[in-house]
Coordinates of C-alpha atoms in Angstrom, one line a residue:
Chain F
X49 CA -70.7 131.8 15.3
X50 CA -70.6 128.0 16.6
X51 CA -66.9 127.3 18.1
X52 CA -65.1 124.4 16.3
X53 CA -66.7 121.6 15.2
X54 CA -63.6 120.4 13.3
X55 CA -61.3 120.6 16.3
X56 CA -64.5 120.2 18.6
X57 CA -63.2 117.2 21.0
X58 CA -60.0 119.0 21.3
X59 CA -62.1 122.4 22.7
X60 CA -63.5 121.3 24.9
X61 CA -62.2 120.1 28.8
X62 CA -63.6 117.1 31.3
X63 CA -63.3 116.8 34.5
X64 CA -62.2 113.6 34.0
X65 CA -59.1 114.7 32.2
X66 CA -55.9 113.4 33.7
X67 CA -53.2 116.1 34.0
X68 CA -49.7 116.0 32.9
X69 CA -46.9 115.9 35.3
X70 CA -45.7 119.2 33.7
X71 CA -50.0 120.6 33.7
X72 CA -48.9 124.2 36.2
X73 CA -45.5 124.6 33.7
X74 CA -47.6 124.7 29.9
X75 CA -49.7 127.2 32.6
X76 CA -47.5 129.5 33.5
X77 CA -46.4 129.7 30.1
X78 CA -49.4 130.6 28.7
X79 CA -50.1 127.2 27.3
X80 CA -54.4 127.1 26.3
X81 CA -55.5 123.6 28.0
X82 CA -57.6 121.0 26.2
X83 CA -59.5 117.2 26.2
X84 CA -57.2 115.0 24.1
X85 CA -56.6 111.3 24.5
X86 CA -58.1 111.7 28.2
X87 CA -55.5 114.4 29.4
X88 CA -55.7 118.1 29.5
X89 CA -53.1 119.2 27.3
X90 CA -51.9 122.2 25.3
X91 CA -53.2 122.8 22.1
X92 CA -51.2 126.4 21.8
X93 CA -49.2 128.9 23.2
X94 CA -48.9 131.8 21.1
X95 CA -51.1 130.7 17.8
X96 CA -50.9 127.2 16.2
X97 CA -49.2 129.2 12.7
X98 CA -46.0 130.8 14.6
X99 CA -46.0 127.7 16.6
X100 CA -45.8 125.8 13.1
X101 CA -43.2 128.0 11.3
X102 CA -41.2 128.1 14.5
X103 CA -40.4 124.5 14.8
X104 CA -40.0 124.4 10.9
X105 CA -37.5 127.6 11.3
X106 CA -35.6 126.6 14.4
X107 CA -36.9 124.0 17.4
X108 CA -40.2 123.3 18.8
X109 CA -40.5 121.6 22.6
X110 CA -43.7 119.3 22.9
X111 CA -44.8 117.6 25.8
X112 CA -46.1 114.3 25.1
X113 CA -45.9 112.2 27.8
X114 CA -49.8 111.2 27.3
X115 CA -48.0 108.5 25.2
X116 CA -47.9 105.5 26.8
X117 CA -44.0 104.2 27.4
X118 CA -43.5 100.5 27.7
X119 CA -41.1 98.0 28.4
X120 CA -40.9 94.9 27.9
X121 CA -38.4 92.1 29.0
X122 CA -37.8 88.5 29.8
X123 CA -35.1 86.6 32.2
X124 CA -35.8 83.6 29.7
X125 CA -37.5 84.6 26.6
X126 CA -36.0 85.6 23.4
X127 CA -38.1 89.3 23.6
X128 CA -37.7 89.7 19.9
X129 CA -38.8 86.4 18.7
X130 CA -41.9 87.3 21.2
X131 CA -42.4 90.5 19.2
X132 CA -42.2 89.4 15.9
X133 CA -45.3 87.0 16.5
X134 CA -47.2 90.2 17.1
X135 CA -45.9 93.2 15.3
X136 CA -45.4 92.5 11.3
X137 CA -41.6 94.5 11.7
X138 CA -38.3 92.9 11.3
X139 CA -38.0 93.4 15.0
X140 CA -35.4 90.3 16.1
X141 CA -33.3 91.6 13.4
X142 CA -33.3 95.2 14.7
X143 CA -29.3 96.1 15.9
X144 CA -29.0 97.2 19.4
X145 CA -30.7 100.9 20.0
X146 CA -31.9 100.9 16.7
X147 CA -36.0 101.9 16.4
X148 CA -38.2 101.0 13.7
X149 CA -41.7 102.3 13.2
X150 CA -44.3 99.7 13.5
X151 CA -48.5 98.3 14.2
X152 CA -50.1 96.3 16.3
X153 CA -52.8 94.5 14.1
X154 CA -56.0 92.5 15.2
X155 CA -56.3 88.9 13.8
X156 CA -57.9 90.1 10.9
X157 CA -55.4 92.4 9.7
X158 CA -57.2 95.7 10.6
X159 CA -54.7 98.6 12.4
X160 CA -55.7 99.0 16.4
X161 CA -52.4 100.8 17.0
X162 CA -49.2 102.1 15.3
X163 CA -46.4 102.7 17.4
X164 CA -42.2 102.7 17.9
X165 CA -40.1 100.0 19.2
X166 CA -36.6 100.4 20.3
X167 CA -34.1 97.2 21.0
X168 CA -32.4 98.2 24.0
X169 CA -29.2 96.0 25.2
X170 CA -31.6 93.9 27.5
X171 CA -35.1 95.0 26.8
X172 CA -37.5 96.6 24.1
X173 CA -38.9 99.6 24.8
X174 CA -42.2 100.7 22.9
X175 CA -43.9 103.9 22.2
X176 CA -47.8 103.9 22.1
X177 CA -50.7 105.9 21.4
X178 CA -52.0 108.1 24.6
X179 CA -56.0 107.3 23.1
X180 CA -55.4 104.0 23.0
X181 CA -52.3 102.8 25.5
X182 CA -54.1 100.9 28.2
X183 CA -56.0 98.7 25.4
X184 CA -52.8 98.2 24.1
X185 CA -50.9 97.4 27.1
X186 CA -53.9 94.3 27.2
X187 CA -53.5 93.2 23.4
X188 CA -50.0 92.8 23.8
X189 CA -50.2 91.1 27.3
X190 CA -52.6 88.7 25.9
X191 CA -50.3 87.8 23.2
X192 CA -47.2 88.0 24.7
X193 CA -45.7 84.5 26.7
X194 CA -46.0 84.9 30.6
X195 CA -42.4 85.3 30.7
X196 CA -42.3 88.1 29.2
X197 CA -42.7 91.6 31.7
X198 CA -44.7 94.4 30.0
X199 CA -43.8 97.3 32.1
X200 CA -45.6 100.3 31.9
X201 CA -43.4 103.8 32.5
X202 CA -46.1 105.8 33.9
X203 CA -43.3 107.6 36.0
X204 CA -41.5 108.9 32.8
X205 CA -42.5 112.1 31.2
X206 CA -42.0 112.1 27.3
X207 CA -40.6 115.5 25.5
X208 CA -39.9 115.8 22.1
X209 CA -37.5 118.5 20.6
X210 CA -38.1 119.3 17.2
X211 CA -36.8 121.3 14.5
X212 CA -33.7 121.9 12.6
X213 CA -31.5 123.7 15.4
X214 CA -33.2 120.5 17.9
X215 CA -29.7 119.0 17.2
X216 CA -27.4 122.1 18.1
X217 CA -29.4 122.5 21.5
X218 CA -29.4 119.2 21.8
X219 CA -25.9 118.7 21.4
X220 CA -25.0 122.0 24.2
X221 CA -26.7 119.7 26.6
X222 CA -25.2 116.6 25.7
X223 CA -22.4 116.7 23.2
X224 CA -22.8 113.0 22.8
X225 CA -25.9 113.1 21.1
X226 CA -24.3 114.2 17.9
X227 CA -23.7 110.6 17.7
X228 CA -27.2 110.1 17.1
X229 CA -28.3 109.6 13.4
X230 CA -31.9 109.4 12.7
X231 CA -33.8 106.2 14.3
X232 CA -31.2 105.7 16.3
X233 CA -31.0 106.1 20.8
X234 CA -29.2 106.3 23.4
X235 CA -29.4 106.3 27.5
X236 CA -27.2 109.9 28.4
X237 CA -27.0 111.2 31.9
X238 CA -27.5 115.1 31.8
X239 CA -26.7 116.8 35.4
X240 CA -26.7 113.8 37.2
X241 CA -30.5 112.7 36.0
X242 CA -30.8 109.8 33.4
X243 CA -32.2 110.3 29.9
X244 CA -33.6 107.7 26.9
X245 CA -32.9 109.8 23.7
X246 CA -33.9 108.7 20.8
X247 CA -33.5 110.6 17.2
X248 CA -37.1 110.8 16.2
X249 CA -40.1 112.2 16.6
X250 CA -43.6 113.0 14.4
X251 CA -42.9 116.4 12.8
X252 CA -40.9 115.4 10.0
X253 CA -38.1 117.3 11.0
X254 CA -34.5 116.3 13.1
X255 CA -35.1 115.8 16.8
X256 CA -35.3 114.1 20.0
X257 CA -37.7 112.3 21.5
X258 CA -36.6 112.4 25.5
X259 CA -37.7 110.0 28.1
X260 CA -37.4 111.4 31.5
X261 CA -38.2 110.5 35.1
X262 CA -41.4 112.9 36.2
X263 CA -39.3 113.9 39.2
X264 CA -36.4 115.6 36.5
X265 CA -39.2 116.6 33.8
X266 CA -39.5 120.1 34.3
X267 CA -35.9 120.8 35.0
X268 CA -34.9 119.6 31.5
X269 CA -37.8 121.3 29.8
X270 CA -36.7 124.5 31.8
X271 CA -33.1 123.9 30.5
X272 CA -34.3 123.6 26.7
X273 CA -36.3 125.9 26.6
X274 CA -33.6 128.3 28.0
X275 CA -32.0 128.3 24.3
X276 CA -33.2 131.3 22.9
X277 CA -33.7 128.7 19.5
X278 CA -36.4 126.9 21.8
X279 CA -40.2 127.3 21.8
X280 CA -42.8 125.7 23.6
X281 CA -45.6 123.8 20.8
X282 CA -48.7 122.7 21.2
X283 CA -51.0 119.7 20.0
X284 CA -52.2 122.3 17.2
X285 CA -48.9 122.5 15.7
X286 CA -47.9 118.9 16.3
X287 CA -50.7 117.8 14.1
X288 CA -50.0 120.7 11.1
X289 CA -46.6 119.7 11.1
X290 CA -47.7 116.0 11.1
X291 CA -49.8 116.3 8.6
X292 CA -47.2 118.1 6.1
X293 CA -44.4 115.3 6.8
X294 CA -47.6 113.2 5.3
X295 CA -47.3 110.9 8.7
X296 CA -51.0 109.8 9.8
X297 CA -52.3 110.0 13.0
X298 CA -54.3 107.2 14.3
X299 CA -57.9 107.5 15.3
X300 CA -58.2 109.6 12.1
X301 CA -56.3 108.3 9.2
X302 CA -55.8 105.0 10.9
X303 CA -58.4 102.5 12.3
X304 CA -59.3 98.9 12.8
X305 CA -61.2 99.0 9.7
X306 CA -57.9 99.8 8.0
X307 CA -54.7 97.5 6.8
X308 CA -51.3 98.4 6.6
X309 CA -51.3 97.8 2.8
X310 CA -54.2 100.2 2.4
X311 CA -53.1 103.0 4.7
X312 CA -49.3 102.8 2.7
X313 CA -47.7 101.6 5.5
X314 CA -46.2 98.4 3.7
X315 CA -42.4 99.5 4.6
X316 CA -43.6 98.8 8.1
X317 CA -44.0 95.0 6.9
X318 CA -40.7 94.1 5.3
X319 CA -39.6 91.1 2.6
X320 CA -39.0 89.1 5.3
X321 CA -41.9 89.0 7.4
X322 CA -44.2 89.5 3.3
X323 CA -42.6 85.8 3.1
X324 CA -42.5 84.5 6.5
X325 CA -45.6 85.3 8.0
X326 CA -46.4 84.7 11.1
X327 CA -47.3 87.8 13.0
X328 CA -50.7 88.1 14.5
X329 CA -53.0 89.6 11.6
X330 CA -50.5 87.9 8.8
X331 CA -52.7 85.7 6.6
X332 CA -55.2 88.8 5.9
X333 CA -52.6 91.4 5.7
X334 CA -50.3 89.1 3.0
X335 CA -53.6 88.6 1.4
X336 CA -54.0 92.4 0.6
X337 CA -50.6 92.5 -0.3
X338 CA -51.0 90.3 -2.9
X339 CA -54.3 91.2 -4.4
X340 CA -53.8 94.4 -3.5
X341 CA -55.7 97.3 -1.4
X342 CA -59.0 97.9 -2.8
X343 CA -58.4 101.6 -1.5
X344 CA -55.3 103.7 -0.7
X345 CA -54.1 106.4 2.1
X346 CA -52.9 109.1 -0.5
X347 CA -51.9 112.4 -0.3
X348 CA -54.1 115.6 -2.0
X349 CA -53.1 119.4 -2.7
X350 CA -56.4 120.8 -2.3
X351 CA -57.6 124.1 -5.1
X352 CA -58.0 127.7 -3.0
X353 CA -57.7 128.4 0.0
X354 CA -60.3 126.8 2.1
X355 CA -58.9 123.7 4.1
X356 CA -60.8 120.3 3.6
X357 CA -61.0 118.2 6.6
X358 CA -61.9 114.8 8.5
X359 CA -65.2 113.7 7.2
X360 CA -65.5 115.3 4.1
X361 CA -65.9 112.7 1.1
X362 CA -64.3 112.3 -2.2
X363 CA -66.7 112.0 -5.4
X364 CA -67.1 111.1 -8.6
X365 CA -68.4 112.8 -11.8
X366 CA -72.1 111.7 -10.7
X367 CA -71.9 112.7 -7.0
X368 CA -71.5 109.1 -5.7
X369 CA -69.3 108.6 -2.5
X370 CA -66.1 107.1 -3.7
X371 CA -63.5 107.9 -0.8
X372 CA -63.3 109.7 2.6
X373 CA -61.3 112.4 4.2
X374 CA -59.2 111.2 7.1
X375 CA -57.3 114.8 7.9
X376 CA -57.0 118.0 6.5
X377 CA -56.0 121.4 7.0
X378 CA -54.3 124.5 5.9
X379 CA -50.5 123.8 5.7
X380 CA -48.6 126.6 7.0
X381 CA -45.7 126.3 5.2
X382 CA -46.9 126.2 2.0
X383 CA -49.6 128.4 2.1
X384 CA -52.2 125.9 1.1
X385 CA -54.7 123.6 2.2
X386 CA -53.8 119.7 2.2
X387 CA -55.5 116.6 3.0
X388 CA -55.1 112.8 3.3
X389 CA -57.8 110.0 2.6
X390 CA -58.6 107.1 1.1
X391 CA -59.4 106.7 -2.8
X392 CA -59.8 103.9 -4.9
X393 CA -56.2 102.4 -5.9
X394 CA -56.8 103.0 -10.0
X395 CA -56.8 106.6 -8.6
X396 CA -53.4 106.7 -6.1
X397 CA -51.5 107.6 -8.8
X398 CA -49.9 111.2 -8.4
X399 CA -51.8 114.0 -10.4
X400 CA -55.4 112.6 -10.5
X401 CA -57.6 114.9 -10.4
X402 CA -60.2 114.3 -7.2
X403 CA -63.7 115.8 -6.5
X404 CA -64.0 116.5 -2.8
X405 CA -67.4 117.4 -0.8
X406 CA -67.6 119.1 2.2
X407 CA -70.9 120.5 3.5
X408 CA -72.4 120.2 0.4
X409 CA -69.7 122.2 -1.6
X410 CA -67.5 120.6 -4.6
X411 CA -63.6 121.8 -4.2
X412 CA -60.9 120.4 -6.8
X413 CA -58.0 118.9 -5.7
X414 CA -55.4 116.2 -7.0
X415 CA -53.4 113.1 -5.8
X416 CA -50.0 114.4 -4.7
X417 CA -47.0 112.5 -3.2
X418 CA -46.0 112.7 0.8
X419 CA -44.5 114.1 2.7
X420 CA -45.8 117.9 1.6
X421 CA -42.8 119.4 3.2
X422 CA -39.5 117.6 2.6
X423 CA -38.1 116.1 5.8
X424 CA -35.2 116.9 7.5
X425 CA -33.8 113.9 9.1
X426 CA -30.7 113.5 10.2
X427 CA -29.5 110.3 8.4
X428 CA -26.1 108.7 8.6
X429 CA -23.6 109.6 6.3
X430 CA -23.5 107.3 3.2
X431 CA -20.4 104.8 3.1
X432 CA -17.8 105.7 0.9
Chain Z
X104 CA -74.5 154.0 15.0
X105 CA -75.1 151.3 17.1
X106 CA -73.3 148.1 18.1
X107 CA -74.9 145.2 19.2
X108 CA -73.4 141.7 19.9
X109 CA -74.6 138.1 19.9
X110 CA -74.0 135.2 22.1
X111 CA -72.7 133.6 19.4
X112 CA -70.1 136.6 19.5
X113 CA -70.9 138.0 16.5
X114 CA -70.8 142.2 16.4
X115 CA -73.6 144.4 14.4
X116 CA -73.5 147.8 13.7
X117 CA -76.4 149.3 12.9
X118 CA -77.2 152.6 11.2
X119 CA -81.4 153.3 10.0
X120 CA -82.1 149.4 8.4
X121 CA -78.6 149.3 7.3
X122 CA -75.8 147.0 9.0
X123 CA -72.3 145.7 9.2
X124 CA -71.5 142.3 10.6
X125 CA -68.4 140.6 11.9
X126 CA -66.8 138.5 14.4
X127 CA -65.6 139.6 18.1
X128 CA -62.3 140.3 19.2
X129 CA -63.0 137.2 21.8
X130 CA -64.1 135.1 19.3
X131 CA -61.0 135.6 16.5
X132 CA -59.0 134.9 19.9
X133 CA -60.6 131.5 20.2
X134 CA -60.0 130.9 16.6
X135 CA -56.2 131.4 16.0
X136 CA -54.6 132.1 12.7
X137 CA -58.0 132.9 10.1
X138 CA -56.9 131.3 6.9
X139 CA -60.2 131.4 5.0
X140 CA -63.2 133.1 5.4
X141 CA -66.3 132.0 2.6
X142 CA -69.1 135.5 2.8
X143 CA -72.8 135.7 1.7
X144 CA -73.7 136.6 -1.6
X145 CA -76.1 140.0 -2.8
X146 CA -79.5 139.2 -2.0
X147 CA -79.0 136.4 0.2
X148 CA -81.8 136.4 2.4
X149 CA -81.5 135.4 5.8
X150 CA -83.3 134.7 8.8
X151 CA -82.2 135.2 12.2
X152 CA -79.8 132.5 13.2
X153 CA -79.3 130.9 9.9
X154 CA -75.5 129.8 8.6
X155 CA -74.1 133.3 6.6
X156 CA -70.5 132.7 6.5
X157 CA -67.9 130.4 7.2
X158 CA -64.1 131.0 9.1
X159 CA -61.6 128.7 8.7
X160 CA -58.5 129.1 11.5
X161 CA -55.8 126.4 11.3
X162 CA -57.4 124.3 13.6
X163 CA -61.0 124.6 13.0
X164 CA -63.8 125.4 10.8
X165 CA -66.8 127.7 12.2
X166 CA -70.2 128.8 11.2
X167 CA -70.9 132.6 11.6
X168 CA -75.0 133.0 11.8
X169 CA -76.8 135.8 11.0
X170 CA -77.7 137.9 14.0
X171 CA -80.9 139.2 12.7
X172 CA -82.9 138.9 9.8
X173 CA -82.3 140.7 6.6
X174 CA -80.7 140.3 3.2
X175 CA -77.3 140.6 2.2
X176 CA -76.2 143.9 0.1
X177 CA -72.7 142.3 -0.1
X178 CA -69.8 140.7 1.6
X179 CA -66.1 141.7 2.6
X180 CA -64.2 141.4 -0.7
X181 CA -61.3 141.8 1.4
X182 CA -61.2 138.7 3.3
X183 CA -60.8 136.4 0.2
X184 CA -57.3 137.9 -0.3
X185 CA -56.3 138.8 3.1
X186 CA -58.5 136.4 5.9
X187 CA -56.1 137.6 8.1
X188 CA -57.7 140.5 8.7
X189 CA -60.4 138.8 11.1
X190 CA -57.5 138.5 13.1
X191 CA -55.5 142.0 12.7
X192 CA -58.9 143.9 12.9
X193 CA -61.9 141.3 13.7
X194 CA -64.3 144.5 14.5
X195 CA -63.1 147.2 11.3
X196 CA -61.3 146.1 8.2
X197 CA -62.2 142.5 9.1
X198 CA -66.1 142.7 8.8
X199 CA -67.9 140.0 7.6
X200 CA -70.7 141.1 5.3
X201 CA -73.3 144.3 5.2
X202 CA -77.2 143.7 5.0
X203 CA -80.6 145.3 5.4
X204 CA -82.3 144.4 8.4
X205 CA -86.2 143.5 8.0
X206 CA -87.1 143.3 11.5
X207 CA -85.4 146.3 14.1
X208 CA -87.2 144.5 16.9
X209 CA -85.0 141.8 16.9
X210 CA -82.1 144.2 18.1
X211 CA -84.0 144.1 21.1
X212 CA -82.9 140.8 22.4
X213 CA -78.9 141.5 21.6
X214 CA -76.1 142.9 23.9
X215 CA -74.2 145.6 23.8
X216 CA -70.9 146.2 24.7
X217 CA -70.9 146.1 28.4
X218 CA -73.6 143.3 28.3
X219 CA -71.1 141.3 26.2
X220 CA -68.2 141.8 28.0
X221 CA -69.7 140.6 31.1
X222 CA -70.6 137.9 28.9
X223 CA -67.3 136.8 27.9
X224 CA -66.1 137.8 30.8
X225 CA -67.9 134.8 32.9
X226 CA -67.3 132.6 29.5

């Protein structure tokens, strides 16, 4: 037998690989080390399916400090007028640690990153992709005023915990953090070391995402892991569980070929900035939104058992190539196969029935709505 | 009996012209979590080397290959309900598929199972 070709960048290791801070502690415990984004990283512990379930059941600990952490500030500028001429968010707007999901765009509209920003009391602080962080960091410092300092945390590790006991372990560490309602953060100081917690994260569960100096890294992973509720998770998981919460993961369901309209990512460009304008990419991107996407980022349940995955294609009645497969897998919590890709918008509504082709072979499958798996987000209570 | 292995870690037990094939230990290791396995139909005919099955883990789809010529009397019924069973039992209850050989000679260039453990062993 061949050994992945699905996964096949993921298998395989490079010299070249940088290594996390916290490489000799996913060792010790077991942790199988892989390429991605340029690191070696694990993409498993104990088996991607227990891994899964795990985190669904109780809390998952990720190590993902391949993302690039940035910060950006100004003695003079207004940071979030600066940031709203780039990213299409409502990101002046934004109240103080509050984070919103948003994309950096190239003039003509097309996705070359998406990513979270944070307002912070006196700064923004901005969570990349690992693949693609350094040609961020130079698209944003392009388009960004002189004034304003792009800092690049290269020190900090990044942890996520993940899962629906994240916030009772969470909250044994730091009983403050019950504070925290879902896109929301806060800087904490646990045993005398200084934390950014934010209530977020890319499993579609409640958690943490945990910015922490390199130097305090493994003594906090140590710490949560030290709840019997806690597991370590690998990149295997983190893209099953992804892929259920219906988030899409750039490189793959993302590209620059792709705009935000298309991929269903128009929350991430509010009324405001639809009317306004004026964010780097706007004149396409309010364009597309007008006439609307010709094709659509959609969810599909996928007939049998057999997973369909990045690559295949999506068919019509006479075998001609009407859409694309942009990830896929079998979902571990429901026992099934899923997929997301792009089909023509007449055919995004929920229930259409869908033709997919993968090495030659026809499997049925139909339009469904995201996420798979309900989410469990911890949102603030509604106001009486 | 006889088992032989592939580099391609593939196992085949052979008894007269008849034989059983599956994957390694090693190899559902590598794998993870089997969630579907696709076998060869009766009367396939293969040649050494060419695609005969397909394993899908979580993460990854693989080609299994024949490791010798032959044709297919039938596949593992079995793994269509339960693909877990590469996993729980990759070299027994989780066999792939059984099939006639057409050429015993070709058994000559395969490993068996001290040959393949070294084999792994330096993998």
């Amino acid at each position: 037998m061949d050994f992945p070709f699905a996964y096949s960048v993921m298998e395989m290791k490079f010299m070249s690989d940088i290594k996390l801070h916290l490489d000799q502690w996913h060792q010790n415990l077991n942790g199988r080390m892989v390429s991605f984004a340029g690191y070696s990283m694990p993409v498993q512990y104990e088996g991607v399916m227990t891994e899964h379930l795990w985190t669904r059941e109780n809390a998952g600990l990720f190590d993902v400090s391949h993302m690039g952490q940035l910060i950006l500030s100004s003695d003079s500028d207004d940071v979030g007028a600066a940031l709203e001429a780039l990213l299409p968010g409502n990101i002046a707007t934004l109240g103080i640690d509050r984070l919103r999901y948003s994309l950096l765009l190239a003039q003509d509209g097309g996705i070359l990153d998406d990513l979270m920003v944070t307002r912070r009391s006196d700064d923004y602080y901005m969570v990349v992709n690992g693949a693609v962080k350094h040609e961020d960091m130079a698209y944003i410092r392009e388009n960004l005023p002189d004034s304003v300092n792009l800092n690049y945390m290269e020190d900090h590790a990044l942890l996520a915990l993940q899962g629906p006991k994240a916030g009772d372990v969470m909250k044994r560490l730091i009983p403050e953090t019950d504070m925290l309602y879902f896109m929301q953060a806060a800087s904490y100081e646990w045993d005398g070391i200084s934390l950014w917690i934010s209530r977020s994260g890319y499993t579609g569960e409640d958690g943490f995402e945990i910015s922490v100096h390199n130097d305090h890294a493994q003594k906090l992973a140590d710490a949560l892991i030290a709840h019997e509720q806690v597991k370590p998770i690998g990149l295997g998981a983190r893209d099953s569980l992804r892929l259920e919460a219906g988030l899409p993961l750039y490189g793959h369901d993302l590209n620059p070929e792709i705009l935000p309209f298309a991929a269903s990512l128009g929350f991430a460009v509010p009324k405001r900035r639809r009317e306004e304008g004026g964010f780097i990419g706007s004149d396409a991107v309010l364009e597309q939104f007008n006439i609307g996407p010709q094709m659509v980022r959609v969810g599909i349940k996928v007939d049998g058992r057999q997973p369909v995955r990045e690559g295949a294609i999506i068919v019509d009645e006479g075998g001609e190539t009407i859409g694309n497969i942009t990830s896929g897998g079998f979902a571990p919590s429901l026992q099934y196969p899923i997929s997301m890709g792009y089909v023509p918008a007449n055919m995004a509504t929920e229930g259409t029935e869908l033709i997919l082709q993968q090495r030659g072979k026809n499997i049925a499958g139909f339009v469904t709505s995201m996420p798979f798996v309900p989410n469990g987000y911890r949102r603030p209570p509604k106001a009486a | 009996m006889v088992r032989y292995y592939t580099e391609d870690h593939e196992w085949i037990e052979v008894e007269d012209d008849n034989a059983i094939v599956g994957i390694t230990d090693y190899a559902q290791g590598q794998l993870g979590d089997v969630v579907f396995v696709e076998t060869p139909t009766a009367e396939t005919i293969f040649a050494k080397g060419d695609d005969a099955a397909v394993v899908e883990s979580v993460k990854a789809a693989s080609d299994v290959y024949a490791p010798v010529s032959g044709e297919v009397i039938k596949g593992n019924d079995a793994l269509v309900e339960d693909p877990a069973l590469v996993n729980s039992d990759p070299e027994g209850e989780g066999w792939f598929f059984k099939m006639t050989l057409t050429d015993s000679t070709e058994l000559d260039a395969l490993m068996d199972e001290d040959a393949y453990k070294e084999f792994i062993a330096d993998l």
